[in-house]
Coordinates of C-alpha atoms and ligand atoms in Angstrom, one line a residue:
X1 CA 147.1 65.1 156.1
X2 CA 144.9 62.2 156.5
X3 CA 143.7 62.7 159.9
X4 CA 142.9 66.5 158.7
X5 CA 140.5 64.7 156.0
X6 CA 138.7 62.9 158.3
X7 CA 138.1 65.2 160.7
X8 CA 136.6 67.4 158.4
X9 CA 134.0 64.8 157.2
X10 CA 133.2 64.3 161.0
X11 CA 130.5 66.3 161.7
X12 CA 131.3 69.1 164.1
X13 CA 127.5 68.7 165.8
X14 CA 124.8 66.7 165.2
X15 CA 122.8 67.4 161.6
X16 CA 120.3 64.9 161.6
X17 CA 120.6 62.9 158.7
X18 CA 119.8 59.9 161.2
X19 CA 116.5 61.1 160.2
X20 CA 116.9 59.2 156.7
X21 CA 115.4 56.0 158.3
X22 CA 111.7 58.2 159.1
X23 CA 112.1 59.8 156.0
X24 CA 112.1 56.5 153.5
X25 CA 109.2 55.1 155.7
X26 CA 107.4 58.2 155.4
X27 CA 108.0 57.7 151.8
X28 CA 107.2 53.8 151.8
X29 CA 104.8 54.6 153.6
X30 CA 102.6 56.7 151.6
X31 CA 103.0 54.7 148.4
X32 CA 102.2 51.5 150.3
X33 CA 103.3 47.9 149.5
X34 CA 102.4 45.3 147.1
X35 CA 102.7 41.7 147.2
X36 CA 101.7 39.1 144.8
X37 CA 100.9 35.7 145.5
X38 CA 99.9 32.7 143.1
X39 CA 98.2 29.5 144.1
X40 CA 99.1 26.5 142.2
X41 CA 98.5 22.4 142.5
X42 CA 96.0 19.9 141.2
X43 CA 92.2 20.1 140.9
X44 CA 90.2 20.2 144.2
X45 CA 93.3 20.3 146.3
X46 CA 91.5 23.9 147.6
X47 CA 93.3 26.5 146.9
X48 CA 90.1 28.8 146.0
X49 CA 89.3 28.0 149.4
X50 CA 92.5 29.0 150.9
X51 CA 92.3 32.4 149.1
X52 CA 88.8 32.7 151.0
X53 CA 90.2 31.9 154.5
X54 CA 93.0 34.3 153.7
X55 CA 90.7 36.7 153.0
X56 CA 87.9 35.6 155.5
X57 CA 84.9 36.3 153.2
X58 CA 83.9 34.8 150.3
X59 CA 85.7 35.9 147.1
X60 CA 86.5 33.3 144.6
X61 CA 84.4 30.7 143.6
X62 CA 85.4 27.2 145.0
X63 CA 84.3 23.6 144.5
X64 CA 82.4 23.8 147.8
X65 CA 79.2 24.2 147.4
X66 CA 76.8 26.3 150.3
X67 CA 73.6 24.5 148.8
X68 CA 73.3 20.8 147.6
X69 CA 71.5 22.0 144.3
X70 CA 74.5 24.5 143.5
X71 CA 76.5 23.7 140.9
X72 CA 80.6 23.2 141.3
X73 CA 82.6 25.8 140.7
X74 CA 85.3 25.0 139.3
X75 CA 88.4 27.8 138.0
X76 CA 88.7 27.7 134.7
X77 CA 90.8 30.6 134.9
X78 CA 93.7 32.4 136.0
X79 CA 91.9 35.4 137.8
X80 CA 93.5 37.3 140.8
X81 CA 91.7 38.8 143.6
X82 CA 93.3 41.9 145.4
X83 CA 92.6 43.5 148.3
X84 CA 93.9 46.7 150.3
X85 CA 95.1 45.8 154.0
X86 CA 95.7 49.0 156.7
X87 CA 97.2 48.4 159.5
X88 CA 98.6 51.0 161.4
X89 CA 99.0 53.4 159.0
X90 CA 100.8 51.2 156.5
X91 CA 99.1 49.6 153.3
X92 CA 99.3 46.7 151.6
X93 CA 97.6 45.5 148.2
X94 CA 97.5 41.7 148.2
X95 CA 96.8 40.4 145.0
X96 CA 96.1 36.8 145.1
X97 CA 96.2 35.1 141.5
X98 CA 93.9 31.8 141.7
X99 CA 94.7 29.1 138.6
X100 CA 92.8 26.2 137.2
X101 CA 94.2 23.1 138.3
X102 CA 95.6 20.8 136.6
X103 CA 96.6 17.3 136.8
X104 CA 93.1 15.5 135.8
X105 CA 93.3 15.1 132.1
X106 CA 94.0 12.1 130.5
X107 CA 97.5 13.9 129.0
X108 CA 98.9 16.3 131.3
X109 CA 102.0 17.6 129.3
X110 CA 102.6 20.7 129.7
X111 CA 99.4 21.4 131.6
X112 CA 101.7 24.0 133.4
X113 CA 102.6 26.0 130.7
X114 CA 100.4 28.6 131.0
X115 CA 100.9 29.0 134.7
X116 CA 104.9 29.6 133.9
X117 CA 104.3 32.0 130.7
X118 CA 101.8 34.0 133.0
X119 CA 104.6 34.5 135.7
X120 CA 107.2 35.4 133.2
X121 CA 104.8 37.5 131.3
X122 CA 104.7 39.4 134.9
X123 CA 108.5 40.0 134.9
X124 CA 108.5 41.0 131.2
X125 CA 105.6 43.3 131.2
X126 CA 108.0 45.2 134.3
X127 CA 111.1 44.8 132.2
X128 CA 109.1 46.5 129.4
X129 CA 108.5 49.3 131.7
X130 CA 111.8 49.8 132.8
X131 CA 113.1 49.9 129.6
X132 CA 111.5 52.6 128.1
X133 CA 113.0 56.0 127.9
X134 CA 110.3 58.4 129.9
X135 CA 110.3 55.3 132.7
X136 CA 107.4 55.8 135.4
X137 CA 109.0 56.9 138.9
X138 CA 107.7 54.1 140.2
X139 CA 106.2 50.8 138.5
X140 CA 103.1 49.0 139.4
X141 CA 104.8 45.4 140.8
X142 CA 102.8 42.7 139.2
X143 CA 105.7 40.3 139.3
X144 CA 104.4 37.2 141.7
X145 CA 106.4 37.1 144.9
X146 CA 105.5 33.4 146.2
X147 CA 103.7 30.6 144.4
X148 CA 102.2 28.5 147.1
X149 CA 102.1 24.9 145.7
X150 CA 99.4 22.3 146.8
X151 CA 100.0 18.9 147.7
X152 CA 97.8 16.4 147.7
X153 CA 97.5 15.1 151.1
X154 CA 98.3 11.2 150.3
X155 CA 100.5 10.4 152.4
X156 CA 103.0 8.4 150.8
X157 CA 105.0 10.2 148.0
X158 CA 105.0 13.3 145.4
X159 CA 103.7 12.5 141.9
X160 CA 105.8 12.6 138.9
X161 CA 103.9 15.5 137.2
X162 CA 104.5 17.5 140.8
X163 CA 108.1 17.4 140.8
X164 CA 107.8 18.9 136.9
X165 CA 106.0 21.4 138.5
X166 CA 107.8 22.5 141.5
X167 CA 111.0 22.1 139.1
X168 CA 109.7 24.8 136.7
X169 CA 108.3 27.0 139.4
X170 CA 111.3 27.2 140.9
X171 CA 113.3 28.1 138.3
X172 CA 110.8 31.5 138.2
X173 CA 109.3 32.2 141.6
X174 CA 109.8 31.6 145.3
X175 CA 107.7 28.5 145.7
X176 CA 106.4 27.4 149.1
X177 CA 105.2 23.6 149.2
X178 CA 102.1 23.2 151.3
X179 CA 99.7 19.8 152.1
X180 CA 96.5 20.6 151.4
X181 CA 93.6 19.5 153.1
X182 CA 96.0 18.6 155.8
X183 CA 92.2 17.4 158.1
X184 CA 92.5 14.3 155.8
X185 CA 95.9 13.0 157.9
X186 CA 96.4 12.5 161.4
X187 CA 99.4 14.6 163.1
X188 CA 101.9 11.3 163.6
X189 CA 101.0 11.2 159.5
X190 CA 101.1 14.9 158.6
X191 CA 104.9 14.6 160.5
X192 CA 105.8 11.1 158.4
X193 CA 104.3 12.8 155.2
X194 CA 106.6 16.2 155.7
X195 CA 109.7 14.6 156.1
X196 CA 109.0 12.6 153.2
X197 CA 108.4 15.2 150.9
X198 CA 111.7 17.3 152.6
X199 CA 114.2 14.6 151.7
X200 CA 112.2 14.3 148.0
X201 CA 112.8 17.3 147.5
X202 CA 116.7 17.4 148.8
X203 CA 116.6 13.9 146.2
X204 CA 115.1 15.8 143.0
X205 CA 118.0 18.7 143.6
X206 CA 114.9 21.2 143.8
X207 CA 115.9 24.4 145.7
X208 CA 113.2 26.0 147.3
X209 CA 112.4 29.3 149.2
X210 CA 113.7 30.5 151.6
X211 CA 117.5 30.6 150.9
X212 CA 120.3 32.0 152.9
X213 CA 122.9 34.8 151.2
X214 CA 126.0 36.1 153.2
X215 CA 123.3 39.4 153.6
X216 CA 121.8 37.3 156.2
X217 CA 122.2 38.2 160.1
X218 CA 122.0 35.0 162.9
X219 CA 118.5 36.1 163.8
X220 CA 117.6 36.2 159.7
X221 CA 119.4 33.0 159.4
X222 CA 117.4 30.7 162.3
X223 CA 114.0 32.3 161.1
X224 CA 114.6 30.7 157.9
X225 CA 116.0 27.4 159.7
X226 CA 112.7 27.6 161.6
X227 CA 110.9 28.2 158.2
X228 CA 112.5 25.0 156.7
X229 CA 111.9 22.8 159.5
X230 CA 108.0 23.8 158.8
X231 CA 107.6 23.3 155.0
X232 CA 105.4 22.0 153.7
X233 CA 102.9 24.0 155.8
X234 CA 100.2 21.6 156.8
X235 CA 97.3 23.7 156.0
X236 CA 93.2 23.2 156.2
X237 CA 90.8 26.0 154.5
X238 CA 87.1 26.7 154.6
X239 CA 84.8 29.0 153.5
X240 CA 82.3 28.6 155.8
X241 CA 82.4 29.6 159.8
X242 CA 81.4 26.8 162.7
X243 CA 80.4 27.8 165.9
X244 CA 83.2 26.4 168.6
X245 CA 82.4 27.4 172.2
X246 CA 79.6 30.1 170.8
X247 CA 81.7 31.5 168.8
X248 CA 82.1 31.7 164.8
X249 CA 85.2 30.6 163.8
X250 CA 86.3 29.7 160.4
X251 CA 86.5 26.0 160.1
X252 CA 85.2 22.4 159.2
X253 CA 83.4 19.8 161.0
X254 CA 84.4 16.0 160.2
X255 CA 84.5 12.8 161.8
X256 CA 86.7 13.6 164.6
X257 CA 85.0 16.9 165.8
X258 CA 85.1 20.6 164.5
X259 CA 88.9 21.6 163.1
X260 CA 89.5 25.6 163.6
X261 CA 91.5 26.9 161.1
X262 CA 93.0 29.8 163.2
X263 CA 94.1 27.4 165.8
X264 CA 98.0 26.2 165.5
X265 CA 97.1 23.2 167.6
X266 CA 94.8 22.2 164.7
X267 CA 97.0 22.6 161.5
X268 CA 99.4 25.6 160.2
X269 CA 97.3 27.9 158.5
X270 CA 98.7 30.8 160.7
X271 CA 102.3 29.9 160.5
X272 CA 101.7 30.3 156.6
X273 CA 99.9 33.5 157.0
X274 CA 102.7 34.8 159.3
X275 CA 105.0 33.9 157.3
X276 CA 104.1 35.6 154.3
X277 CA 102.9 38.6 156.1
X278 CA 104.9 39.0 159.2
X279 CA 107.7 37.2 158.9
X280 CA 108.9 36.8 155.0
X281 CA 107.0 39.3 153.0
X282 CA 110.0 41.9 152.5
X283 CA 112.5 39.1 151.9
X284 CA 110.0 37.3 149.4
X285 CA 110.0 40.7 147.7
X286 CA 113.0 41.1 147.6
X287 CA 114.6 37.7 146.5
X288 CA 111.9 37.8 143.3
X289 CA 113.7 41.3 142.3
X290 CA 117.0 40.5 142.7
X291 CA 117.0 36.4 142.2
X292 CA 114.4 35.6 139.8
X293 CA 113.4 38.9 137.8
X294 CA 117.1 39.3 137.7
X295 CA 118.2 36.2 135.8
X296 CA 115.3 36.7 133.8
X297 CA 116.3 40.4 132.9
X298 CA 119.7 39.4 131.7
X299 CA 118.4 36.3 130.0
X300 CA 116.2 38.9 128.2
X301 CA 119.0 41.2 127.3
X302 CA 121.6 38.8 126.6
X303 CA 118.9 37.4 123.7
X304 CA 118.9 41.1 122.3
X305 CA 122.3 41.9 122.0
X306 CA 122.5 38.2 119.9
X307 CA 120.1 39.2 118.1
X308 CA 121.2 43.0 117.0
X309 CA 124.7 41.0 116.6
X310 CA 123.6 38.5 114.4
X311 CA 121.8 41.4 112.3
X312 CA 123.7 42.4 108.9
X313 CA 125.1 45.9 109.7
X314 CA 124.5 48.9 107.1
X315 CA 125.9 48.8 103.9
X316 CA 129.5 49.9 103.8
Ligands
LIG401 N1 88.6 18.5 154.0 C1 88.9 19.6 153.4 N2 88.2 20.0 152.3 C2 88.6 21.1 151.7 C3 89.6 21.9 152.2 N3 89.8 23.0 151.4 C4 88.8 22.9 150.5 N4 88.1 21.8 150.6 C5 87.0 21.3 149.8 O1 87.6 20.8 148.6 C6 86.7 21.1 147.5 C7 87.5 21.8 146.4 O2 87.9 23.1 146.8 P1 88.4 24.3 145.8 O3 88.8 25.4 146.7 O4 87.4 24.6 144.8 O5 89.6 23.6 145.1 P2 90.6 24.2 144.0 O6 91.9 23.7 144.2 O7 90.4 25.6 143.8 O8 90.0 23.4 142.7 P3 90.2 23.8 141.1 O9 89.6 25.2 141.0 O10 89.5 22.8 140.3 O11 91.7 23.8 140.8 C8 85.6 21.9 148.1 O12 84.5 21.1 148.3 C9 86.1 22.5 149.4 O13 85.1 22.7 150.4 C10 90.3 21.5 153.4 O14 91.3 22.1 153.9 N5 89.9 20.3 153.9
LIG402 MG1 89.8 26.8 142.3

């Protein structure tokens, strides 16, 4: 009787359902992909700038300023900057939300609030979506995928109000540590500097991005080994192009000669940008719908049902 069962599911011939795979790219495809990234870290650490050399033009105001008279331009702001990427055939929105740093007044508590309650305010806005009875077929993502955090490029150790930060982040986003201004150290100091920060980290019990599920293939699971033997991504950003060898390249010049950005030899601005668009961009996605929006979800729902519970019912 069995075997009779299964024969009849086999198919006789071939029917071309294999064709599903072309099918849900077509599909992808045409409604292209979103990914939203948030820059965080102390004042003048660059992350406006970094959003420029992402973007290779000059989009957010940054502290750098193009004429000595000019004034600084600070963000006093959360403001986000999107942009539409084609390449071959498939689109991507990049939103990039810049924030005002923090860290420089005289009391810093809870200077990160508002960074946290805009991320949440992200997942809520889509929970309020899905919960409403004509739902959209499909929902405009604005719940941030990666929060690239800045550290200042000291050299010796994280500072208290970091670790806060990082801490919180990570209990709400993917958050990928990077140095900033990574031309300040030398290479033998960027290395001392990463390790530091790595077994910090381990020692402050913060989990950070990327993690590894049972979902994960050997190939899936040495990318991210790769990934964690990077972090924090020694990074250097400029708005501004030098010429090296005749040619403009986006870059900086200081004591020691001209640093190109795009060159790996010179820091890891490519392996970040790889990373979140080659490399990690579906996983990111994915990890912030099922890890983070999902604890938030039921944290939302669980407070609901205590809540109708804990209402008096109708009068008997
Ligand atoms: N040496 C060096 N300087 C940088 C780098 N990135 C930015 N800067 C400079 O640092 C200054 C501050 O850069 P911003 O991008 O405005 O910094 P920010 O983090 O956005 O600052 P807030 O908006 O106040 O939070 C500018 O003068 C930049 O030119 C870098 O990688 N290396
Ligand atoms: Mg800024």
């Amino acid at each position: 009787m069995a075997t009779a069962a299964v024969e009849e599911i086999r198919a006789p011939s071939y029917v071309g359902f294999d064709s599903i795979t072309r099918q849900i790219e077509h599909k992808l495809l045409k409604r292209g992909f979103q990914f939203n990234v948030i820059v965080v870290g102390q004042t003048g650490l660059g992350k406006s700038t970094l959003i420029n050399t992402i973007f290779a033009s000059h989009l957010i105001d940054s502290k750098g300023r193009l004429e000595a008279d000019e004034p600084v331009r600070q963000t006093t702001e959360i403001q986000t900057v999107s942009h539409v990427i084609v390449e071959n055939g498939v689109r991507l929105r990049l939103n990039i939300v810049d924030t005002p740093g923090y860290g420089d007044q005289v009391n810093n508590e809870d200077c990160w609030d508002p960074i946290i309650k805009y991320i949440k305010d992200q997942h809520s806005a889509y929970l309020r979506k899905e919960l409403t009875a004509k739902r959209d077929r499909y929902i405009q993502d604005t719940r941030i995928h990666c929060a690239i955090f800045f550290i200042n490029p000291t050299g010796h150790s994280l500072r208290p109000i970091d670790i806060i930060v990082m801490k919180k982040l990570s209990e709400v986003v993917n958050v990928v540590p990077v140095i900033a201004k990574a031309d300040s150290l030398t290479f033998e100091e960027r290395e001392a500097f990463k390790q530091k920060i790595r077994a910090e980290l381990v020692y402050q019990n913060i989990r950070l991005y990327p993690f590894d599920t049972d979902e994960l293939d050997e190939e899936e699971l040495q990318l991210n080994e790769q990934i964690r033997n990077l972090i924090p991504f020694a990074v250097v950003g400029s708005e501004r192009n030098v010429i090296i060898d005749g040619v403009p390249v986006r870059g900086r010049k200081n004591r020691w000669g001209v640093i190109n950005v795009e060159d790996e030899k010179h820091c890891e601005f490519v392996y970040l940008r790889n990373f979140l668009t080659r490399t990690h961009l579906q996983d990111l996605i994915e990890t912030t719908a099922q890890i983070h929006y999902e604890a938030f979800r039921s944290q939302q729902l669980l407070a609901l049902k205590d809540a109708s519970a804990s209402r008096p019912g109708p009068p008997a």
